[in-house]
Amino acid sequence: MRHLMSPMDFTVEELDALMDRAEDIKNHPENYNHACEGKTLATCFYEPSTRTRLSFEAAMINLGGDVLGFASADSSSAAKGESVSDTIRVISSYADICAMRHPKEGAPLVASSRSKIPVINAGDGGHQHPTQTLTDLFTIRSLRGTLDGLTIGLCGDLKFGRTVHSLINALVRYNNIKFILISPPELRVPSYIREDVLCKNNIPFEEVKSLEDAMPSLDILYMTRVQRERFFNEEDYLRMKDFYILDKEKMELAKKDMMVLHPLPRVNEISVEVDDDPRAMYFTQAQYGVYIRMALILTLLEAAKEDKDA
Ligand code: CP
């Protein structure tokens, strides 16, 4: 059974094929209206979400399939103490594929080991968010035409931001990538990303504090929210939450073709005045998340069928 726990579960060739498919879906959505008729997606979300859950549901509806699920741990039997393993065994008999978000790192992996249907990690704690990464890669490739030769600035909460960890993991496999990691010292990337991913793969990177200084050299600026829910105390969160605010003045320092991305939701880190700048692509990014999730659902359901037929 093929699942998706990390962007590394797909080879670069498989990622390319997935993005080709998403591009075709974007250009010819009418060809896919009935592709998943008779199939059901379960969305099991133990943590809040707007984009990931609803874009998965939109993806399955666009493919002609059905959706069921829960949007919080409180509205499921997790509130009565049911384990993720038991839940997925039951869901396996109600649905054909499952997208799961959980506050505990590794919970979707545990679920996948007990599941009879493909499980997609829709975000596990501060660990990974692979379908956000697929969205990010697809947005960059679709709008810039390539994932090679880019200088990428990652700004904000690089410690707890799971989208950042997944994105770095995925991008190091492309050519001539350089990272500028922009954060306060307390929110730098964890050592397993710095040492095991960046250093190990000889990827050029700098860790800096000033967004202004980094702006002129960036091709992509990936802004992130300070992850309040992962802080141990409110005082630290309040001290760091407004550390970076991207505004019109800072945008003037950037290249004319730089692209601003953000996984969303945003809090204060991008001023709304930036939304009208043609380089602000974060709402397009959220829209592209539907196309890549459609491609992913199709691909995993096909793999499950091949498995069953073998
Ligand atoms: N980007 C993202 O994961 O957004 P949600 O938390 O709204 O799903």
mmCIF file of C-alpha atoms and ligand atoms in Angstrom:
data_model
loop_
_atom_site.group_PDB
_atom_site.id
_atom_site.type_symbol
_atom_site.label_atom_id
_atom_site.label_comp_id
_atom_site.label_asym_id
_atom_site.label_seq_id
_atom_site.Cartn_x
_atom_site.Cartn_y
_atom_site.Cartn_z
ATOM 1 C CA MET A 1 0.000 0.000 0.000
ATOM 2 C CA ARG A 2 1.464 3.351 -1.053
ATOM 3 C CA HIS A 3 1.067 6.222 1.464
ATOM 4 C CA LEU A 4 2.467 9.766 1.606
ATOM 5 C CA MET A 5 4.228 10.629 4.857
ATOM 6 C CA SER A 6 7.050 12.848 3.600
ATOM 7 C CA PRO A 7 7.873 14.556 0.289
ATOM 8 C CA MET A 8 10.868 12.181 0.160
ATOM 9 C CA ASP A 9 8.445 9.285 -0.405
ATOM 10 C CA PHE A 10 8.378 10.352 -4.060
ATOM 11 C CA THR A 11 11.454 10.323 -6.283
ATOM 12 C CA VAL A 12 12.209 13.496 -8.274
ATOM 13 C CA GLU A 13 10.860 11.698 -11.373
ATOM 14 C CA GLU A 14 7.633 10.802 -9.552
ATOM 15 C CA LEU A 15 7.305 14.392 -8.314
ATOM 16 C CA ASP A 16 7.746 15.636 -11.880
ATOM 17 C CA ALA A 17 5.048 13.240 -13.113
ATOM 18 C CA LEU A 18 2.709 14.368 -10.304
ATOM 19 C CA MET A 19 3.279 18.035 -11.186
ATOM 20 C CA ASP A 20 2.760 17.321 -14.911
ATOM 21 C CA ARG A 21 -0.561 15.771 -13.992
ATOM 22 C CA ALA A 22 -1.506 18.727 -11.765
ATOM 23 C CA GLU A 23 -0.651 21.092 -14.643
ATOM 24 C CA ASP A 24 -2.939 19.130 -16.949
ATOM 25 C CA ILE A 25 -5.712 19.230 -14.331
ATOM 26 C CA LYS A 26 -5.220 23.011 -14.013
ATOM 27 C CA ASN A 27 -5.487 23.465 -17.779
ATOM 28 C CA HIS A 28 -8.222 20.877 -18.488
ATOM 29 C CA PRO A 29 -10.271 20.368 -15.295
ATOM 30 C CA GLU A 30 -13.266 19.125 -17.301
ATOM 31 C CA ASN A 31 -11.325 15.963 -18.239
ATOM 32 C CA TYR A 32 -11.224 14.893 -14.591
ATOM 33 C CA ASN A 33 -14.844 15.479 -13.477
ATOM 34 C CA HIS A 34 -15.619 11.756 -13.236
ATOM 35 C CA ALA A 35 -12.150 10.351 -12.512
ATOM 36 C CA CYS A 36 -12.999 9.254 -8.940
ATOM 37 C CA GLU A 37 -16.687 8.429 -9.252
ATOM 38 C CA GLY A 38 -17.627 5.812 -6.651
ATOM 39 C CA LYS A 39 -14.571 6.598 -4.503
ATOM 40 C CA THR A 40 -14.597 8.242 -1.064
ATOM 41 C CA LEU A 41 -11.990 10.379 0.689
ATOM 42 C CA ALA A 42 -11.941 10.491 4.506
ATOM 43 C CA THR A 43 -10.504 13.654 6.067
ATOM 44 C CA CYS A 44 -9.474 12.884 9.668
ATOM 45 C CA PHE A 45 -8.331 16.177 11.170
ATOM 46 C CA TYR A 46 -7.325 16.137 14.850
ATOM 47 C CA GLU A 47 -6.017 19.714 14.532
ATOM 48 C CA PRO A 48 -7.558 22.886 13.011
ATOM 49 C CA SER A 49 -7.277 23.514 9.275
ATOM 50 C CA THR A 50 -8.924 25.559 6.569
ATOM 51 C CA ARG A 51 -6.854 25.086 3.397
ATOM 52 C CA THR A 52 -5.590 21.546 3.740
ATOM 53 C CA ARG A 53 -8.876 19.937 4.730
ATOM 54 C CA LEU A 54 -11.073 21.948 2.398
ATOM 55 C CA SER A 55 -8.684 21.719 -0.553
ATOM 56 C CA PHE A 56 -8.604 17.932 -0.122
ATOM 57 C CA GLU A 57 -12.383 17.891 -0.040
ATOM 58 C CA ALA A 58 -12.614 20.236 -3.047
ATOM 59 C CA ALA A 59 -10.092 18.027 -4.870
ATOM 60 C CA MET A 60 -12.178 14.871 -4.326
ATOM 61 C CA ILE A 61 -15.440 16.637 -5.232
ATOM 62 C CA ASN A 62 -13.806 17.991 -8.428
ATOM 63 C CA LEU A 63 -12.837 14.409 -9.280
ATOM 64 C CA GLY A 64 -16.454 13.279 -8.908
ATOM 65 C CA GLY A 65 -15.854 11.418 -5.638
ATOM 66 C CA ASP A 66 -17.386 11.711 -2.171
ATOM 67 C CA VAL A 67 -15.989 12.932 1.135
ATOM 68 C CA LEU A 68 -16.582 12.169 4.803
ATOM 69 C CA GLY A 69 -14.641 12.906 7.946
ATOM 70 C CA PHE A 70 -14.194 14.976 11.067
ATOM 71 C CA ALA A 71 -12.644 18.413 11.570
ATOM 72 C CA SER A 72 -11.459 18.186 15.172
ATOM 73 C CA ALA A 73 -10.409 15.590 17.734
ATOM 74 C CA ASP A 74 -13.313 16.755 19.926
ATOM 75 C CA SER A 75 -15.878 15.775 17.328
ATOM 76 C CA SER A 76 -14.435 12.259 16.923
ATOM 77 C CA SER A 77 -14.103 9.317 19.317
ATOM 78 C CA ALA A 78 -10.526 10.436 20.011
ATOM 79 C CA ALA A 79 -12.266 12.510 22.699
ATOM 80 C CA LYS A 80 -13.280 9.191 24.317
ATOM 81 C CA GLY A 81 -9.733 7.858 24.108
ATOM 82 C CA GLU A 82 -9.810 5.924 20.822
ATOM 83 C CA SER A 83 -6.370 5.317 19.307
ATOM 84 C CA VAL A 84 -5.377 6.436 15.818
ATOM 85 C CA SER A 85 -4.734 2.763 14.968
ATOM 86 C CA ASP A 86 -8.298 1.737 15.814
ATOM 87 C CA THR A 87 -9.744 4.766 14.051
ATOM 88 C CA ILE A 88 -7.950 4.049 10.763
ATOM 89 C CA ARG A 89 -8.954 0.368 10.850
ATOM 90 C CA VAL A 90 -12.562 1.485 10.973
ATOM 91 C CA ILE A 91 -12.131 4.277 8.404
ATOM 92 C CA SER A 92 -10.517 1.722 6.059
ATOM 93 C CA SER A 93 -13.919 0.091 5.698
ATOM 94 C CA TYR A 94 -15.744 3.404 5.094
ATOM 95 C CA ALA A 95 -13.438 5.130 2.585
ATOM 96 C CA ASP A 96 -10.895 4.458 -0.187
ATOM 97 C CA ILE A 97 -8.248 7.007 0.852
ATOM 98 C CA CYS A 98 -7.599 9.093 3.970
ATOM 99 C CA ALA A 99 -5.959 12.477 4.628
ATOM 100 C CA MET A 100 -4.949 12.806 8.288
ATOM 101 C CA ARG A 101 -3.719 15.788 10.319
ATOM 102 C CA HIS A 102 -2.576 15.212 13.883
ATOM 103 C CA PRO A 103 -0.764 17.305 16.522
ATOM 104 C CA LYS A 104 1.529 14.361 17.368
ATOM 105 C CA GLU A 105 4.559 13.804 15.161
ATOM 106 C CA GLY A 106 4.375 10.378 13.547
ATOM 107 C CA ALA A 107 0.642 9.759 14.182
ATOM 108 C CA PRO A 108 -0.195 9.468 10.428
ATOM 109 C CA LEU A 109 2.746 7.034 10.085
ATOM 110 C CA VAL A 110 1.289 4.868 12.859
ATOM 111 C CA ALA A 111 -2.084 5.042 11.089
ATOM 112 C CA SER A 112 -0.516 4.017 7.754
ATOM 113 C CA SER A 113 0.968 0.902 9.355
ATOM 114 C CA ARG A 114 -2.530 -0.269 10.348
ATOM 115 C CA SER A 115 -4.409 0.962 7.283
ATOM 116 C CA LYS A 116 -5.920 -0.942 4.378
ATOM 117 C CA ILE A 117 -6.237 2.285 2.358
ATOM 118 C CA PRO A 118 -3.662 4.946 1.346
ATOM 119 C CA VAL A 119 -2.992 7.454 4.141
ATOM 120 C CA ILE A 120 -1.762 10.971 3.395
ATOM 121 C CA ASN A 121 0.013 12.944 6.103
ATOM 122 C CA ALA A 122 -1.816 16.293 6.112
ATOM 123 C CA GLY A 123 0.533 17.713 8.780
ATOM 124 C CA ASP A 124 1.924 16.023 11.910
ATOM 125 C CA GLY A 125 2.939 18.318 14.769
ATOM 126 C CA GLY A 126 6.043 20.387 13.988
ATOM 127 C CA HIS A 127 7.391 17.584 11.779
ATOM 128 C CA GLN A 128 6.223 17.400 8.142
ATOM 129 C CA HIS A 129 3.510 18.765 5.873
ATOM 130 C CA PRO A 130 4.166 16.973 2.578
ATOM 131 C CA THR A 131 1.080 18.103 0.649
ATOM 132 C CA GLN A 132 1.922 21.736 1.448
ATOM 133 C CA THR A 133 5.356 21.013 -0.015
ATOM 134 C CA LEU A 134 3.812 19.494 -3.136
ATOM 135 C CA THR A 135 1.721 22.675 -3.390
ATOM 136 C CA ASP A 136 4.810 24.879 -2.948
ATOM 137 C CA LEU A 137 6.872 22.968 -5.520
ATOM 138 C CA PHE A 138 4.018 22.944 -8.015
ATOM 139 C CA THR A 139 3.384 26.686 -7.558
ATOM 140 C CA ILE A 140 7.056 27.549 -8.086
ATOM 141 C CA ARG A 141 7.437 25.241 -11.089
ATOM 142 C CA SER A 142 4.190 26.336 -12.668
ATOM 143 C CA LEU A 143 4.835 30.073 -12.276
ATOM 144 C CA ARG A 144 8.637 30.150 -12.794
ATOM 145 C CA GLY A 145 8.968 27.221 -15.149
ATOM 146 C CA THR A 146 11.736 25.555 -13.103
ATOM 147 C CA LEU A 147 12.796 24.412 -9.643
ATOM 148 C CA ASP A 148 16.510 24.719 -10.446
ATOM 149 C CA GLY A 149 18.899 27.615 -9.872
ATOM 150 C CA LEU A 150 16.828 29.465 -7.281
ATOM 151 C CA THR A 151 17.845 31.477 -4.215
ATOM 152 C CA ILE A 152 15.108 30.863 -1.682
ATOM 153 C CA GLY A 153 14.596 32.922 1.452
ATOM 154 C CA LEU A 154 12.700 31.176 4.242
ATOM 155 C CA CYS A 155 11.594 33.701 6.834
ATOM 156 C CA GLY A 156 10.006 33.550 10.281
ATOM 157 C CA ASP A 157 9.487 30.524 12.490
ATOM 158 C CA LEU A 158 11.953 28.067 10.987
ATOM 159 C CA LYS A 159 12.068 26.001 14.183
ATOM 160 C CA PHE A 160 8.444 24.927 14.501
ATOM 161 C CA GLY A 161 7.273 25.559 10.911
ATOM 162 C CA ARG A 162 6.710 22.077 9.500
ATOM 163 C CA THR A 163 6.145 23.471 5.993
ATOM 164 C CA VAL A 164 9.705 24.823 6.048
ATOM 165 C CA HIS A 165 11.182 21.470 7.103
ATOM 166 C CA SER A 166 9.330 19.599 4.365
ATOM 167 C CA LEU A 167 10.181 22.216 1.728
ATOM 168 C CA ILE A 168 13.926 22.197 2.491
ATOM 169 C CA ASN A 169 13.931 18.386 2.354
ATOM 170 C CA ALA A 170 12.288 18.451 -1.048
ATOM 171 C CA LEU A 171 14.220 21.330 -2.643
ATOM 172 C CA VAL A 172 17.716 20.018 -1.876
ATOM 173 C CA ARG A 173 17.124 17.422 -4.600
ATOM 174 C CA TYR A 174 17.050 20.110 -7.313
ATOM 175 C CA ASN A 175 20.086 21.778 -8.955
ATOM 176 C CA ASN A 176 21.894 24.954 -7.824
ATOM 177 C CA ILE A 177 19.548 25.756 -4.965
ATOM 178 C CA LYS A 178 20.687 28.243 -2.324
ATOM 179 C CA PHE A 179 18.857 29.013 0.921
ATOM 180 C CA ILE A 180 18.871 32.162 3.016
ATOM 181 C CA LEU A 181 17.355 31.232 6.371
ATOM 182 C CA ILE A 182 15.947 34.387 7.954
ATOM 183 C CA SER A 183 14.880 34.079 11.589
ATOM 184 C CA PRO A 184 15.531 35.280 15.119
ATOM 185 C CA PRO A 185 18.250 33.114 16.743
ATOM 186 C CA GLU A 186 15.616 31.324 18.883
ATOM 187 C CA LEU A 187 13.645 30.193 15.828
ATOM 188 C CA ARG A 188 16.406 28.810 13.612
ATOM 189 C CA VAL A 189 15.928 25.524 11.742
ATOM 190 C CA PRO A 190 16.405 22.425 13.925
ATOM 191 C CA SER A 191 19.835 20.788 13.771
ATOM 192 C CA TYR A 192 18.426 17.728 11.980
ATOM 193 C CA ILE A 193 17.592 20.013 9.054
ATOM 194 C CA ARG A 194 20.838 22.043 9.225
ATOM 195 C CA GLU A 195 23.215 19.098 9.706
ATOM 196 C CA ASP A 196 21.413 16.098 8.194
ATOM 197 C CA VAL A 197 19.825 17.788 5.212
ATOM 198 C CA LEU A 198 21.669 21.007 4.287
ATOM 199 C CA CYS A 199 25.253 20.208 5.340
ATOM 200 C CA LYS A 200 25.045 16.552 4.329
ATOM 201 C CA ASN A 201 23.944 17.492 0.799
ATOM 202 C CA ASN A 202 26.485 20.368 0.499
ATOM 203 C CA ILE A 203 23.699 22.880 -0.061
ATOM 204 C CA PRO A 204 24.837 26.536 0.233
ATOM 205 C CA PHE A 205 22.911 28.332 2.974
ATOM 206 C CA GLU A 206 23.206 31.339 5.268
ATOM 207 C CA GLU A 207 21.423 31.918 8.573
ATOM 208 C CA VAL A 208 20.650 35.630 8.983
ATOM 209 C CA LYS A 209 18.441 37.860 11.093
ATOM 210 C CA SER A 210 17.758 40.776 8.725
ATOM 211 C CA LEU A 211 14.986 40.386 6.140
ATOM 212 C CA GLU A 212 15.896 43.753 4.587
ATOM 213 C CA ASP A 213 19.491 42.653 3.885
ATOM 214 C CA ALA A 214 18.360 39.390 2.304
ATOM 215 C CA MET A 215 15.619 40.841 0.070
ATOM 216 C CA PRO A 216 17.705 41.933 -2.982
ATOM 217 C CA SER A 217 19.186 38.474 -3.611
ATOM 218 C CA LEU A 218 15.998 36.387 -3.386
ATOM 219 C CA ASP A 219 14.116 34.674 -6.219
ATOM 220 C CA ILE A 220 11.505 33.308 -3.817
ATOM 221 C CA LEU A 221 10.575 34.645 -0.377
ATOM 222 C CA TYR A 222 8.700 32.037 1.665
ATOM 223 C CA MET A 223 7.155 33.786 4.661
ATOM 224 C CA THR A 224 5.866 31.812 7.650
ATOM 225 C CA ARG A 225 3.723 32.460 10.683
ATOM 226 C CA VAL A 226 5.162 32.186 14.195
ATOM 227 C CA GLN A 227 3.555 28.930 15.381
ATOM 228 C CA ARG A 228 1.831 30.023 18.578
ATOM 229 C CA GLU A 229 0.398 26.546 19.229
ATOM 230 C CA ARG A 230 3.897 25.005 19.463
ATOM 231 C CA PHE A 231 5.403 27.509 21.931
ATOM 232 C CA PHE A 232 5.876 26.415 25.520
ATOM 233 C CA ASN A 233 5.076 29.847 26.911
ATOM 234 C CA GLU A 234 3.008 32.810 25.743
ATOM 235 C CA GLU A 235 5.688 35.332 26.729
ATOM 236 C CA ASP A 236 8.170 33.961 24.153
ATOM 237 C CA TYR A 237 5.464 33.926 21.494
ATOM 238 C CA LEU A 238 4.528 37.564 22.160
ATOM 239 C CA ARG A 239 8.190 38.585 21.990
ATOM 240 C CA MET A 240 8.687 37.008 18.581
ATOM 241 C CA LYS A 241 5.330 37.193 16.816
ATOM 242 C CA ASP A 242 5.969 40.544 15.101
ATOM 243 C CA PHE A 243 9.677 40.049 14.468
ATOM 244 C CA TYR A 244 9.118 40.147 10.691
ATOM 245 C CA ILE A 245 6.465 42.116 8.884
ATOM 246 C CA LEU A 246 6.724 42.180 5.100
ATOM 247 C CA ASP A 247 5.415 45.524 3.858
ATOM 248 C CA LYS A 248 5.551 47.676 0.714
ATOM 249 C CA GLU A 249 8.788 49.311 1.779
ATOM 250 C CA LYS A 250 10.596 45.971 2.066
ATOM 251 C CA MET A 251 9.082 44.788 -1.247
ATOM 252 C CA GLU A 252 10.834 47.734 -2.925
ATOM 253 C CA LEU A 253 14.168 46.079 -2.061
ATOM 254 C CA ALA A 254 13.266 42.893 -3.943
ATOM 255 C CA LYS A 255 13.834 41.804 -7.551
ATOM 256 C CA LYS A 256 11.064 42.714 -9.967
ATOM 257 C CA ASP A 257 10.333 39.027 -10.588
ATOM 258 C CA MET A 258 10.710 37.778 -7.025
ATOM 259 C CA MET A 259 7.791 35.679 -5.823
ATOM 260 C CA VAL A 260 6.307 35.839 -2.308
ATOM 261 C CA LEU A 261 4.814 32.592 -1.037
ATOM 262 C CA HIS A 262 3.216 31.753 2.313
ATOM 263 C CA PRO A 263 1.503 28.485 3.285
ATOM 264 C CA LEU A 264 -1.147 30.555 5.105
ATOM 265 C CA PRO A 265 -2.837 31.267 7.452
ATOM 266 C CA ARG A 266 -1.044 34.578 7.929
ATOM 267 C CA VAL A 267 -1.293 36.621 11.093
ATOM 268 C CA ASN A 268 0.785 39.848 10.920
ATOM 269 C CA GLU A 269 3.837 38.731 8.989
ATOM 270 C CA ILE A 270 2.627 40.014 5.611
ATOM 271 C CA SER A 271 0.927 43.379 5.608
ATOM 272 C CA VAL A 272 -2.334 43.327 3.604
ATOM 273 C CA GLU A 273 -0.946 46.174 1.478
ATOM 274 C CA VAL A 274 1.394 43.598 -0.130
ATOM 275 C CA ASP A 275 -1.568 41.534 -1.406
ATOM 276 C CA ASP A 276 -1.987 43.765 -4.479
ATOM 277 C CA ASP A 277 1.677 43.461 -5.483
ATOM 278 C CA PRO A 278 1.874 41.170 -8.564
ATOM 279 C CA ARG A 279 4.729 39.306 -6.850
ATOM 280 C CA ALA A 280 2.408 38.203 -3.995
ATOM 281 C CA MET A 281 1.416 34.674 -5.026
ATOM 282 C CA TYR A 282 0.143 33.163 -1.755
ATOM 283 C CA PHE A 283 -3.526 33.090 -2.718
ATOM 284 C CA THR A 284 -2.671 31.536 -6.091
ATOM 285 C CA GLN A 285 -0.561 29.029 -4.130
ATOM 286 C CA ALA A 286 -3.624 28.041 -2.055
ATOM 287 C CA GLN A 287 -5.617 27.577 -5.282
ATOM 288 C CA TYR A 288 -2.866 25.418 -6.828
ATOM 289 C CA GLY A 289 -3.075 23.217 -3.728
ATOM 290 C CA VAL A 290 -6.341 21.819 -5.080
ATOM 291 C CA TYR A 291 -4.772 20.762 -8.419
ATOM 292 C CA ILE A 292 -1.812 18.996 -6.844
ATOM 293 C CA ARG A 293 -4.069 17.231 -4.305
ATOM 294 C CA MET A 294 -6.291 16.059 -7.178
ATOM 295 C CA ALA A 295 -3.197 14.645 -8.885
ATOM 296 C CA LEU A 296 -2.092 13.011 -5.611
ATOM 297 C CA ILE A 297 -5.466 11.371 -4.906
ATOM 298 C CA LEU A 298 -5.551 9.948 -8.454
ATOM 299 C CA THR A 299 -1.977 8.670 -8.221
ATOM 300 C CA LEU A 300 -2.410 6.970 -4.825
ATOM 301 C CA LEU A 301 -5.741 5.405 -5.786
ATOM 302 C CA GLU A 302 -4.171 4.015 -8.971
ATOM 303 C CA ALA A 303 -1.273 2.587 -6.933
ATOM 304 C CA ALA A 304 -3.759 0.999 -4.500
ATOM 305 C CA LYS A 305 -5.646 -0.592 -7.413
ATOM 306 C CA GLU A 306 -2.413 -1.957 -8.900
ATOM 307 C CA ASP A 307 -1.582 -3.395 -5.472
ATOM 308 C CA LYS A 308 -4.986 -5.038 -5.217
ATOM 309 C CA ASP A 309 -4.846 -6.436 -8.773
ATOM 310 C CA ALA A 310 -1.331 -7.855 -8.343
HETATM 311 N N1 CP B 1 -1.294 25.748 4.900
HETATM 312 C C1 CP B 1 -2.065 25.061 5.751
HETATM 313 O O1 CP B 1 -1.735 23.947 6.177
HETATM 314 O O2 CP B 1 -3.218 25.714 6.102
HETATM 315 P P1 CP B 1 -4.333 25.112 7.056
HETATM 316 O O3 CP B 1 -3.731 24.976 8.443
HETATM 317 O O4 CP B 1 -5.478 26.082 6.987
HETATM 318 O O5 CP B 1 -4.694 23.745 6.528
#
